[in-house]
Amino acid sequence: MPGVQLDLGAHQGIRTVTRVVVEADGGSRGNPGPAGYGAVVFDADHRTVLAERHASIGRATNNVAEYRGLLAGLTAAAELGADEVDVRMDSKLVVEQMSGRWKIKHPDMIPLAAAARETAAKFRRVDYTWIPRAENAYADRLANVAMDAAAEALVSGEETPAPAEPSSSPSPAAATPAPTAPGWTGATGSPTRLLLLRHGQTPLSVERRYSGRGNPPLTELGREQAVAAARRIAARGGVAAVVSSPLGRARETATVAADALDLPVTVHNGLIETDFGEWEGLTFGEAAQRDPEIHRAWLGDTSVRPPGGESFDEVHKRIVAVRDDLVSEYGGATVLVVSHVTPIKTFLRLALDSGPSLLYRLHLDLASFSTAEFYPDGGSSVRLVNDTSHL
């Protein structure tokens, strides 16, 4: 980290400070898998490193490792004699739970959060702020060092690797670089990665009927698809938030995944499916027979509305606003977005910077995953389309 100075005296406990900045991170390779955390304490100006901690913790989940990183950072700040602490983390879960805005439901997190609160009570003030991963590179580097040690220990058969000793000579220049775009895109910075999940099966999708603003529930198979998708996303880990369409079939799918991730579901009304108007509940053939000229035009012109409904151009405008909201709220993080065919196709169209023909030529299965990334400099990429390997 350019401009960061090292205060080695602080590591020896010979300096007392009033206000510090704690940055912490944690992760696992497998979720659960070989896990570790990292934490760094800066002075109030965020220029001088006062302490750093990292340790491997054997096999654990991402969230457990993140809480262990927070606890290590707060403990280091207390050892320095700090009175006020500004905690900065790229884990929205930890930040929101420690700020009291989200409930803690997972049994593994409850004692860790309690220990963190007990340590935080030693200070006059502790504030928690979410930051993009790119701004948490120092702690991320330390956590990766710890995860490397955990992985090596587990491979060698050591069930509980010994924690690493606090570092006495940190090297800011060794920070792990932020994720980059595929080399041919030229995009720079840390992307906001949208994991786009279509909802599971409903009775209308079984009968291949237009299903827009109606609210059919998931079928039994649809619920099984939601569980399979949740298992996949939980094994992947690293998800900062779950955002869903307001419609029941999407919210039900999102809730299963959110429970597996121990995250709440945030509803964004902009993720709702296209309003098919008077074609709602009709089959393709029934709609074509009812309104032959309009239906024919609708199949090739994104400005055409179904009777009483919404055009694809209007959906496009809506999803542009949703994308901007998500990038603003979760910049640099990974977000699970649970929605419907047209919104997901539109996200992919935006990321590919493609024309409207994509809407008519791209097929998306029920409970399929696609991935779109949006970069701070305006670049974008698509890494995955219609993946159903979990089903």
Short mmCIF file of C-alpha atoms in Angstrom, two decimals:
data_model
loop_
_atom_site.label_atom_id
_atom_site.label_comp_id
_atom_site.label_asym_id
_atom_site.label_seq_id
_atom_site.Cartn_x
_atom_site.Cartn_y
_atom_site.Cartn_z
CA MET A 1 0.00 0.00 0.00
CA PRO A 2 1.80 3.16 -1.18
CA GLY A 3 2.29 5.82 1.47
CA VAL A 4 1.81 3.45 4.42
CA GLN A 5 4.45 3.68 7.11
CA LEU A 6 5.29 0.99 9.65
CA ASP A 7 5.45 1.71 13.37
CA LEU A 8 7.31 -1.29 14.76
CA GLY A 9 7.29 0.16 18.23
CA ALA A 10 3.54 -0.27 18.33
CA HIS A 11 3.97 -4.04 17.84
CA GLN A 12 6.09 -4.08 20.97
CA GLY A 13 3.33 -2.42 23.00
CA ILE A 14 5.24 0.82 23.72
CA ARG A 15 2.83 3.28 22.13
CA THR A 16 -0.67 4.31 23.20
CA VAL A 17 -3.06 5.78 20.65
CA THR A 18 -6.51 7.34 20.97
CA ARG A 19 -8.24 6.58 17.66
CA VAL A 20 -7.40 3.80 15.22
CA VAL A 21 -8.73 2.22 12.05
CA VAL A 22 -9.14 -1.57 12.02
CA GLU A 23 -9.44 -3.42 8.71
CA ALA A 24 -10.20 -7.13 8.89
CA ASP A 25 -10.97 -9.99 6.56
CA GLY A 26 -11.31 -13.76 6.59
CA GLY A 27 -12.08 -16.55 4.20
CA SER A 28 -12.02 -20.23 3.44
CA ARG A 29 -11.23 -22.29 0.40
CA GLY A 30 -14.30 -24.44 0.07
CA ASN A 31 -16.69 -22.82 2.59
CA PRO A 32 -16.17 -24.74 4.75
CA GLY A 33 -12.54 -25.41 3.93
CA PRO A 34 -9.03 -24.36 4.93
CA ALA A 35 -9.67 -21.01 6.59
CA GLY A 36 -7.80 -18.05 8.00
CA TYR A 37 -8.16 -14.39 8.90
CA GLY A 38 -6.18 -11.19 8.69
CA ALA A 39 -6.45 -7.86 10.48
CA VAL A 40 -4.47 -4.63 10.39
CA VAL A 41 -4.60 -1.60 12.69
CA PHE A 42 -3.82 1.82 11.23
CA ASP A 43 -3.46 5.17 12.90
CA ALA A 44 -6.35 7.63 12.56
CA ASP A 45 -4.91 9.06 9.32
CA HIS A 46 -4.70 5.60 7.76
CA ARG A 47 -1.03 6.09 6.96
CA THR A 48 0.86 4.21 9.63
CA VAL A 49 0.46 0.50 10.41
CA LEU A 50 0.36 0.02 14.17
CA ALA A 51 -0.27 -3.74 14.30
CA GLU A 52 -1.29 -6.66 12.16
CA ARG A 53 -2.55 -10.13 12.92
CA HIS A 54 -3.17 -13.25 10.85
CA ALA A 55 -3.84 -16.87 11.74
CA SER A 56 -5.02 -20.08 10.15
CA ILE A 57 -7.99 -21.66 11.91
CA GLY A 58 -8.23 -25.07 10.29
CA ARG A 59 -11.47 -25.93 8.51
CA ALA A 60 -14.19 -23.28 8.84
CA THR A 61 -16.62 -21.14 6.83
CA ASN A 62 -16.00 -17.70 5.33
CA ASN A 63 -18.23 -16.01 7.89
CA VAL A 64 -16.54 -17.64 10.87
CA ALA A 65 -13.15 -16.56 9.52
CA GLU A 66 -14.42 -12.99 9.00
CA TYR A 67 -15.62 -12.78 12.58
CA ARG A 68 -12.29 -14.16 13.81
CA GLY A 69 -10.55 -11.42 11.82
CA LEU A 70 -12.73 -8.76 13.40
CA LEU A 71 -12.07 -10.13 16.88
CA ALA A 72 -8.30 -10.18 16.24
CA GLY A 73 -8.37 -6.59 14.99
CA LEU A 74 -10.36 -5.33 17.98
CA THR A 75 -8.05 -7.19 20.38
CA ALA A 76 -4.99 -5.62 18.74
CA ALA A 77 -6.58 -2.18 19.01
CA ALA A 78 -7.28 -2.75 22.71
CA GLU A 79 -3.67 -3.82 23.29
CA LEU A 80 -2.58 -0.51 21.76
CA GLY A 81 -4.73 1.37 24.27
CA ALA A 82 -7.08 2.81 21.65
CA ASP A 83 -10.18 4.65 22.81
CA GLU A 84 -12.07 4.93 19.51
CA VAL A 85 -12.12 2.40 16.66
CA ASP A 86 -13.32 2.69 13.08
CA VAL A 87 -13.80 -0.86 11.77
CA ARG A 88 -13.76 -1.30 8.00
CA MET A 89 -14.59 -4.66 6.41
CA ASP A 90 -15.76 -5.97 3.04
CA SER A 91 -18.13 -8.42 4.77
CA LYS A 92 -21.54 -6.78 4.70
CA LEU A 93 -22.84 -9.60 6.89
CA VAL A 94 -20.44 -8.82 9.75
CA VAL A 95 -20.83 -5.06 9.41
CA GLU A 96 -24.62 -5.18 9.44
CA GLN A 97 -24.81 -7.72 12.27
CA MET A 98 -22.32 -5.88 14.48
CA SER A 99 -24.16 -2.61 13.77
CA GLY A 100 -27.35 -4.27 15.03
CA ARG A 101 -29.27 -3.98 11.76
CA TRP A 102 -29.26 -7.69 10.88
CA LYS A 103 -30.09 -10.59 13.19
CA ILE A 104 -27.52 -13.29 13.87
CA LYS A 105 -29.13 -16.66 13.18
CA HIS A 106 -26.27 -19.05 12.54
CA PRO A 107 -25.14 -20.85 15.73
CA ASP A 108 -21.45 -20.67 14.74
CA MET A 109 -21.62 -16.88 14.56
CA ILE A 110 -23.50 -16.16 17.79
CA PRO A 111 -20.59 -16.79 20.23
CA LEU A 112 -18.11 -15.04 17.92
CA ALA A 113 -20.32 -11.97 17.67
CA ALA A 114 -20.76 -11.99 21.44
CA ALA A 115 -16.99 -12.11 21.93
CA ALA A 116 -16.53 -9.26 19.45
CA ARG A 117 -19.14 -7.17 21.25
CA GLU A 118 -17.48 -7.87 24.60
CA THR A 119 -14.16 -6.67 23.20
CA ALA A 120 -15.79 -3.67 21.52
CA ALA A 121 -17.31 -2.65 24.88
CA LYS A 122 -13.80 -1.79 26.09
CA PHE A 123 -13.71 1.21 23.76
CA ARG A 124 -15.54 4.50 24.07
CA ARG A 125 -16.74 4.21 20.49
CA VAL A 126 -16.68 1.59 17.72
CA ASP A 127 -18.14 2.27 14.27
CA TYR A 128 -18.54 -0.34 11.53
CA THR A 129 -18.31 0.53 7.83
CA TRP A 130 -18.57 -1.70 4.76
CA ILE A 131 -15.89 -1.14 2.10
CA PRO A 132 -15.32 -2.78 -1.29
CA ARG A 133 -12.84 -5.65 -1.31
CA ALA A 134 -10.36 -3.55 -3.31
CA GLU A 135 -10.12 -1.15 -0.36
CA ASN A 136 -9.50 -4.02 2.05
CA ALA A 137 -6.44 -5.36 0.21
CA TYR A 138 -4.07 -5.26 3.21
CA ALA A 139 -6.27 -7.44 5.43
CA ASP A 140 -7.15 -9.62 2.43
CA ARG A 141 -3.46 -10.33 1.84
CA LEU A 142 -2.99 -11.35 5.46
CA ALA A 143 -6.05 -13.61 5.32
CA ASN A 144 -4.70 -15.30 2.18
CA VAL A 145 -1.39 -15.97 3.92
CA ALA A 146 -3.33 -17.63 6.75
CA MET A 147 -5.48 -19.65 4.33
CA ASP A 148 -2.35 -20.89 2.58
CA ALA A 149 -1.03 -22.10 5.93
CA ALA A 150 -4.36 -23.75 6.76
CA ALA A 151 -4.45 -25.56 3.43
CA GLU A 152 -0.92 -26.85 3.82
CA ALA A 153 -1.62 -28.05 7.34
CA LEU A 154 -4.79 -29.90 6.34
CA VAL A 155 -3.07 -31.56 3.40
CA SER A 156 -0.31 -32.77 5.72
CA GLY A 157 -2.91 -34.24 8.09
CA GLU A 158 -2.80 -31.65 10.88
CA GLU A 159 -6.41 -31.15 11.93
CA THR A 160 -5.80 -27.94 13.87
CA PRO A 161 -2.95 -25.83 12.50
CA ALA A 162 -1.21 -23.63 15.06
CA PRO A 163 -2.09 -19.94 14.73
CA ALA A 164 0.53 -17.81 13.06
CA GLU A 165 2.38 -15.40 15.30
CA PRO A 166 1.59 -11.69 14.89
CA SER A 167 3.88 -10.25 12.26
CA SER A 168 6.64 -7.93 13.35
CA SER A 169 7.61 -6.66 9.90
CA PRO A 170 4.57 -6.31 7.66
CA SER A 171 5.12 -5.69 3.97
CA PRO A 172 2.44 -3.44 2.47
CA ALA A 173 3.80 -3.88 -1.02
CA ALA A 174 2.88 -7.56 -0.93
CA ALA A 175 -0.85 -6.90 -0.83
CA THR A 176 -2.91 -9.22 -2.98
CA PRO A 177 -4.03 -7.42 -6.14
CA ALA A 178 -7.74 -6.91 -6.71
CA PRO A 179 -9.49 -9.26 -9.12
CA THR A 180 -9.01 -8.16 -12.70
CA ALA A 181 -11.05 -8.46 -15.84
CA PRO A 182 -10.15 -10.86 -18.62
CA GLY A 183 -7.06 -9.41 -20.25
CA TRP A 184 -8.72 -8.70 -23.59
CA THR A 185 -11.40 -6.38 -22.15
CA GLY A 186 -9.08 -3.69 -20.83
CA ALA A 187 -11.36 -3.12 -17.82
CA THR A 188 -9.63 -2.16 -14.57
CA GLY A 189 -10.47 -2.20 -10.87
CA SER A 190 -12.47 -4.61 -8.76
CA PRO A 191 -15.81 -5.57 -10.36
CA THR A 192 -19.24 -5.80 -8.85
CA ARG A 193 -20.03 -9.43 -9.63
CA LEU A 194 -23.70 -10.31 -10.06
CA LEU A 195 -24.57 -14.00 -9.67
CA LEU A 196 -27.84 -14.10 -11.59
CA LEU A 197 -30.18 -16.90 -10.49
CA ARG A 198 -33.49 -17.56 -12.20
CA HIS A 199 -36.25 -18.74 -9.87
CA GLY A 200 -37.35 -22.37 -9.69
CA GLN A 201 -40.23 -24.06 -11.47
CA THR A 202 -43.85 -22.88 -11.08
CA PRO A 203 -47.11 -24.35 -12.44
CA LEU A 204 -47.12 -21.74 -15.24
CA SER A 205 -43.60 -22.62 -16.33
CA VAL A 206 -44.61 -26.31 -16.48
CA GLU A 207 -47.40 -25.36 -18.89
CA ARG A 208 -45.14 -22.86 -20.74
CA ARG A 209 -47.46 -19.92 -20.11
CA TYR A 210 -46.56 -16.25 -19.95
CA SER A 211 -45.73 -15.55 -16.31
CA GLY A 212 -45.04 -11.91 -15.56
CA ARG A 213 -46.60 -10.04 -12.66
CA GLY A 214 -48.70 -13.00 -11.53
CA ASN A 215 -47.56 -14.75 -8.40
CA PRO A 216 -47.63 -18.55 -8.80
CA PRO A 217 -45.75 -20.45 -6.08
CA LEU A 218 -42.90 -22.85 -6.68
CA THR A 219 -43.80 -26.44 -7.43
CA GLU A 220 -42.26 -29.26 -5.42
CA LEU A 221 -39.61 -29.57 -8.14
CA GLY A 222 -39.12 -25.81 -8.02
CA ARG A 223 -38.37 -25.99 -4.31
CA GLU A 224 -35.89 -28.82 -4.95
CA GLN A 225 -34.23 -26.65 -7.60
CA ALA A 226 -33.99 -23.79 -5.10
CA VAL A 227 -32.32 -26.08 -2.55
CA ALA A 228 -29.83 -27.31 -5.16
CA ALA A 229 -28.98 -23.74 -6.14
CA ALA A 230 -28.59 -22.80 -2.47
CA ARG A 231 -26.16 -25.66 -1.86
CA ARG A 232 -24.09 -24.52 -4.80
CA ILE A 233 -23.95 -20.87 -3.73
CA ALA A 234 -23.17 -21.83 -0.11
CA ALA A 235 -20.28 -24.01 -1.25
CA ARG A 236 -18.99 -21.16 -3.37
CA GLY A 237 -19.19 -18.58 -0.57
CA GLY A 238 -17.99 -15.00 -0.79
CA VAL A 239 -21.48 -13.55 -1.31
CA ALA A 240 -22.05 -10.16 0.32
CA ALA A 241 -25.80 -9.85 -0.21
CA VAL A 242 -28.88 -11.57 -1.62
CA VAL A 243 -31.19 -9.30 -3.64
CA SER A 244 -34.50 -10.53 -5.03
CA SER A 245 -37.44 -9.60 -7.20
CA PRO A 246 -40.54 -8.87 -5.12
CA LEU A 247 -42.50 -11.72 -6.73
CA GLY A 248 -43.10 -14.79 -4.58
CA ARG A 249 -41.42 -17.36 -6.83
CA ALA A 250 -38.20 -15.35 -6.79
CA ARG A 251 -38.38 -14.51 -3.09
CA GLU A 252 -38.95 -18.15 -2.19
CA THR A 253 -35.91 -19.16 -4.26
CA ALA A 254 -33.86 -16.33 -2.76
CA THR A 255 -34.85 -17.18 0.83
CA VAL A 256 -33.54 -20.73 0.54
CA ALA A 257 -30.18 -19.41 -0.71
CA ALA A 258 -30.07 -16.62 1.87
CA ASP A 259 -30.68 -19.08 4.71
CA ALA A 260 -27.77 -21.20 3.45
CA LEU A 261 -25.57 -18.10 3.43
CA ASP A 262 -26.92 -16.73 6.73
CA LEU A 263 -27.87 -13.51 4.96
CA PRO A 264 -31.16 -11.61 4.78
CA VAL A 265 -33.05 -11.14 1.52
CA THR A 266 -33.19 -7.58 0.22
CA VAL A 267 -36.05 -6.95 -2.19
CA HIS A 268 -35.52 -4.62 -5.16
CA ASN A 269 -38.76 -3.86 -7.00
CA GLY A 270 -36.85 -3.18 -10.20
CA LEU A 271 -36.02 -6.89 -10.52
CA ILE A 272 -39.65 -7.81 -11.19
CA GLU A 273 -40.47 -9.72 -14.39
CA THR A 274 -41.89 -8.07 -17.52
CA ASP A 275 -45.55 -7.12 -17.28
CA PHE A 276 -47.18 -9.25 -19.99
CA GLY A 277 -50.50 -7.50 -19.50
CA GLU A 278 -53.43 -9.34 -21.03
CA TRP A 279 -51.17 -12.19 -22.13
CA GLU A 280 -50.51 -13.19 -18.53
CA GLY A 281 -51.27 -16.89 -18.11
CA LEU A 282 -51.67 -17.53 -21.85
CA THR A 283 -49.53 -19.91 -23.88
CA PHE A 284 -47.50 -18.62 -26.82
CA GLY A 285 -50.09 -19.95 -29.24
CA GLU A 286 -53.02 -18.47 -27.32
CA ALA A 287 -51.43 -15.02 -27.25
CA ALA A 288 -50.62 -15.22 -30.96
CA GLN A 289 -54.20 -16.23 -31.76
CA ARG A 290 -55.66 -13.51 -29.52
CA ASP A 291 -53.56 -10.61 -30.87
CA PRO A 292 -51.84 -11.86 -34.05
CA GLU A 293 -50.50 -8.55 -35.36
CA ILE A 294 -49.31 -7.23 -32.01
CA HIS A 295 -47.77 -10.58 -31.09
CA ARG A 296 -45.93 -10.79 -34.40
CA ALA A 297 -44.57 -7.26 -33.99
CA TRP A 298 -43.66 -7.89 -30.33
CA LEU A 299 -41.43 -10.81 -31.34
CA GLY A 300 -39.14 -8.48 -33.32
CA ASP A 301 -39.55 -5.00 -31.89
CA THR A 302 -38.56 -4.27 -28.26
CA SER A 303 -40.65 -1.08 -28.21
CA VAL A 304 -43.92 -2.98 -28.67
CA ARG A 305 -46.02 -3.62 -25.57
CA PRO A 306 -48.33 -6.55 -24.98
CA PRO A 307 -51.89 -5.22 -24.53
CA GLY A 308 -51.93 -3.56 -21.13
CA GLY A 309 -48.31 -4.59 -20.49
CA GLU A 310 -44.70 -3.45 -20.62
CA SER A 311 -42.24 -3.33 -23.54
CA PHE A 312 -38.76 -4.83 -23.42
CA ASP A 313 -37.39 -1.30 -23.88
CA GLU A 314 -39.09 -0.30 -20.63
CA VAL A 315 -37.63 -3.36 -18.91
CA HIS A 316 -34.18 -2.42 -20.24
CA LYS A 317 -34.45 1.08 -18.78
CA ARG A 318 -35.55 -0.38 -15.46
CA ILE A 319 -32.67 -2.88 -15.28
CA VAL A 320 -30.10 -0.20 -16.13
CA ALA A 321 -31.29 1.62 -13.00
CA VAL A 322 -31.13 -1.61 -10.95
CA ARG A 323 -27.60 -2.30 -12.13
CA ASP A 324 -26.56 1.21 -11.14
CA ASP A 325 -28.18 0.75 -7.72
CA LEU A 326 -26.37 -2.55 -7.12
CA VAL A 327 -22.99 -1.19 -8.22
CA SER A 328 -23.46 1.84 -5.98
CA GLU A 329 -24.57 -0.20 -2.95
CA TYR A 330 -22.25 -3.20 -3.31
CA GLY A 331 -19.36 -1.90 -5.41
CA GLY A 332 -16.55 -4.46 -5.66
CA ALA A 333 -18.58 -7.21 -3.94
CA THR A 334 -20.33 -10.37 -5.12
CA VAL A 335 -24.14 -10.22 -5.02
CA LEU A 336 -26.65 -13.01 -5.58
CA VAL A 337 -29.47 -11.57 -7.69
CA VAL A 338 -32.62 -13.74 -7.90
CA SER A 339 -34.94 -12.69 -10.70
CA HIS A 340 -36.65 -13.74 -13.92
CA VAL A 341 -35.90 -14.44 -17.57
CA THR A 342 -36.15 -10.92 -19.03
CA PRO A 343 -34.30 -9.06 -16.26
CA ILE A 344 -31.48 -11.63 -16.28
CA LYS A 345 -31.20 -11.52 -20.07
CA THR A 346 -31.08 -7.73 -19.84
CA PHE A 347 -28.23 -7.82 -17.30
CA LEU A 348 -26.31 -10.09 -19.68
CA ARG A 349 -27.13 -7.83 -22.62
CA LEU A 350 -25.76 -4.84 -20.67
CA ALA A 351 -22.59 -6.68 -19.72
CA LEU A 352 -22.04 -7.82 -23.31
CA ASP A 353 -23.01 -4.41 -24.72
CA SER A 354 -25.10 -6.30 -27.26
CA GLY A 355 -28.22 -5.49 -29.24
CA PRO A 356 -31.83 -6.50 -28.51
CA SER A 357 -31.59 -9.70 -30.57
CA LEU A 358 -30.06 -11.36 -27.51
CA LEU A 359 -33.46 -11.24 -25.81
CA TYR A 360 -34.96 -13.46 -28.50
CA ARG A 361 -32.06 -15.86 -29.02
CA LEU A 362 -30.78 -16.58 -25.50
CA HIS A 363 -32.37 -19.43 -23.54
CA LEU A 364 -32.32 -19.49 -19.74
CA ASP A 365 -33.40 -22.58 -17.84
CA LEU A 366 -35.25 -22.56 -14.53
CA ALA A 367 -32.90 -22.21 -11.53
CA SER A 368 -29.95 -21.52 -13.83
CA PHE A 369 -26.94 -19.39 -12.92
CA SER A 370 -25.36 -16.70 -15.07
CA THR A 371 -22.65 -14.23 -14.03
CA ALA A 372 -22.17 -10.62 -15.13
CA GLU A 373 -19.44 -8.29 -13.88
CA PHE A 374 -19.44 -4.50 -13.96
CA TYR A 375 -16.19 -2.57 -13.43
CA PRO A 376 -15.62 0.90 -11.94
CA ASP A 377 -14.23 2.24 -15.23
CA GLY A 378 -17.38 1.26 -17.13
CA GLY A 379 -16.07 -2.06 -18.44
CA SER A 380 -18.04 -5.27 -18.10
CA SER A 381 -17.84 -8.97 -18.83
CA VAL A 382 -19.92 -12.15 -18.77
CA ARG A 383 -18.31 -15.21 -17.18
CA LEU A 384 -21.18 -17.69 -17.08
CA VAL A 385 -24.49 -18.24 -18.90
CA ASN A 386 -27.34 -20.67 -18.13
CA ASP A 387 -25.33 -23.04 -15.92
CA THR A 388 -27.49 -25.82 -14.48
CA SER A 389 -24.72 -28.19 -13.36
CA HIS A 390 -26.10 -28.11 -9.79
CA LEU A 391 -29.47 -29.57 -10.83
#
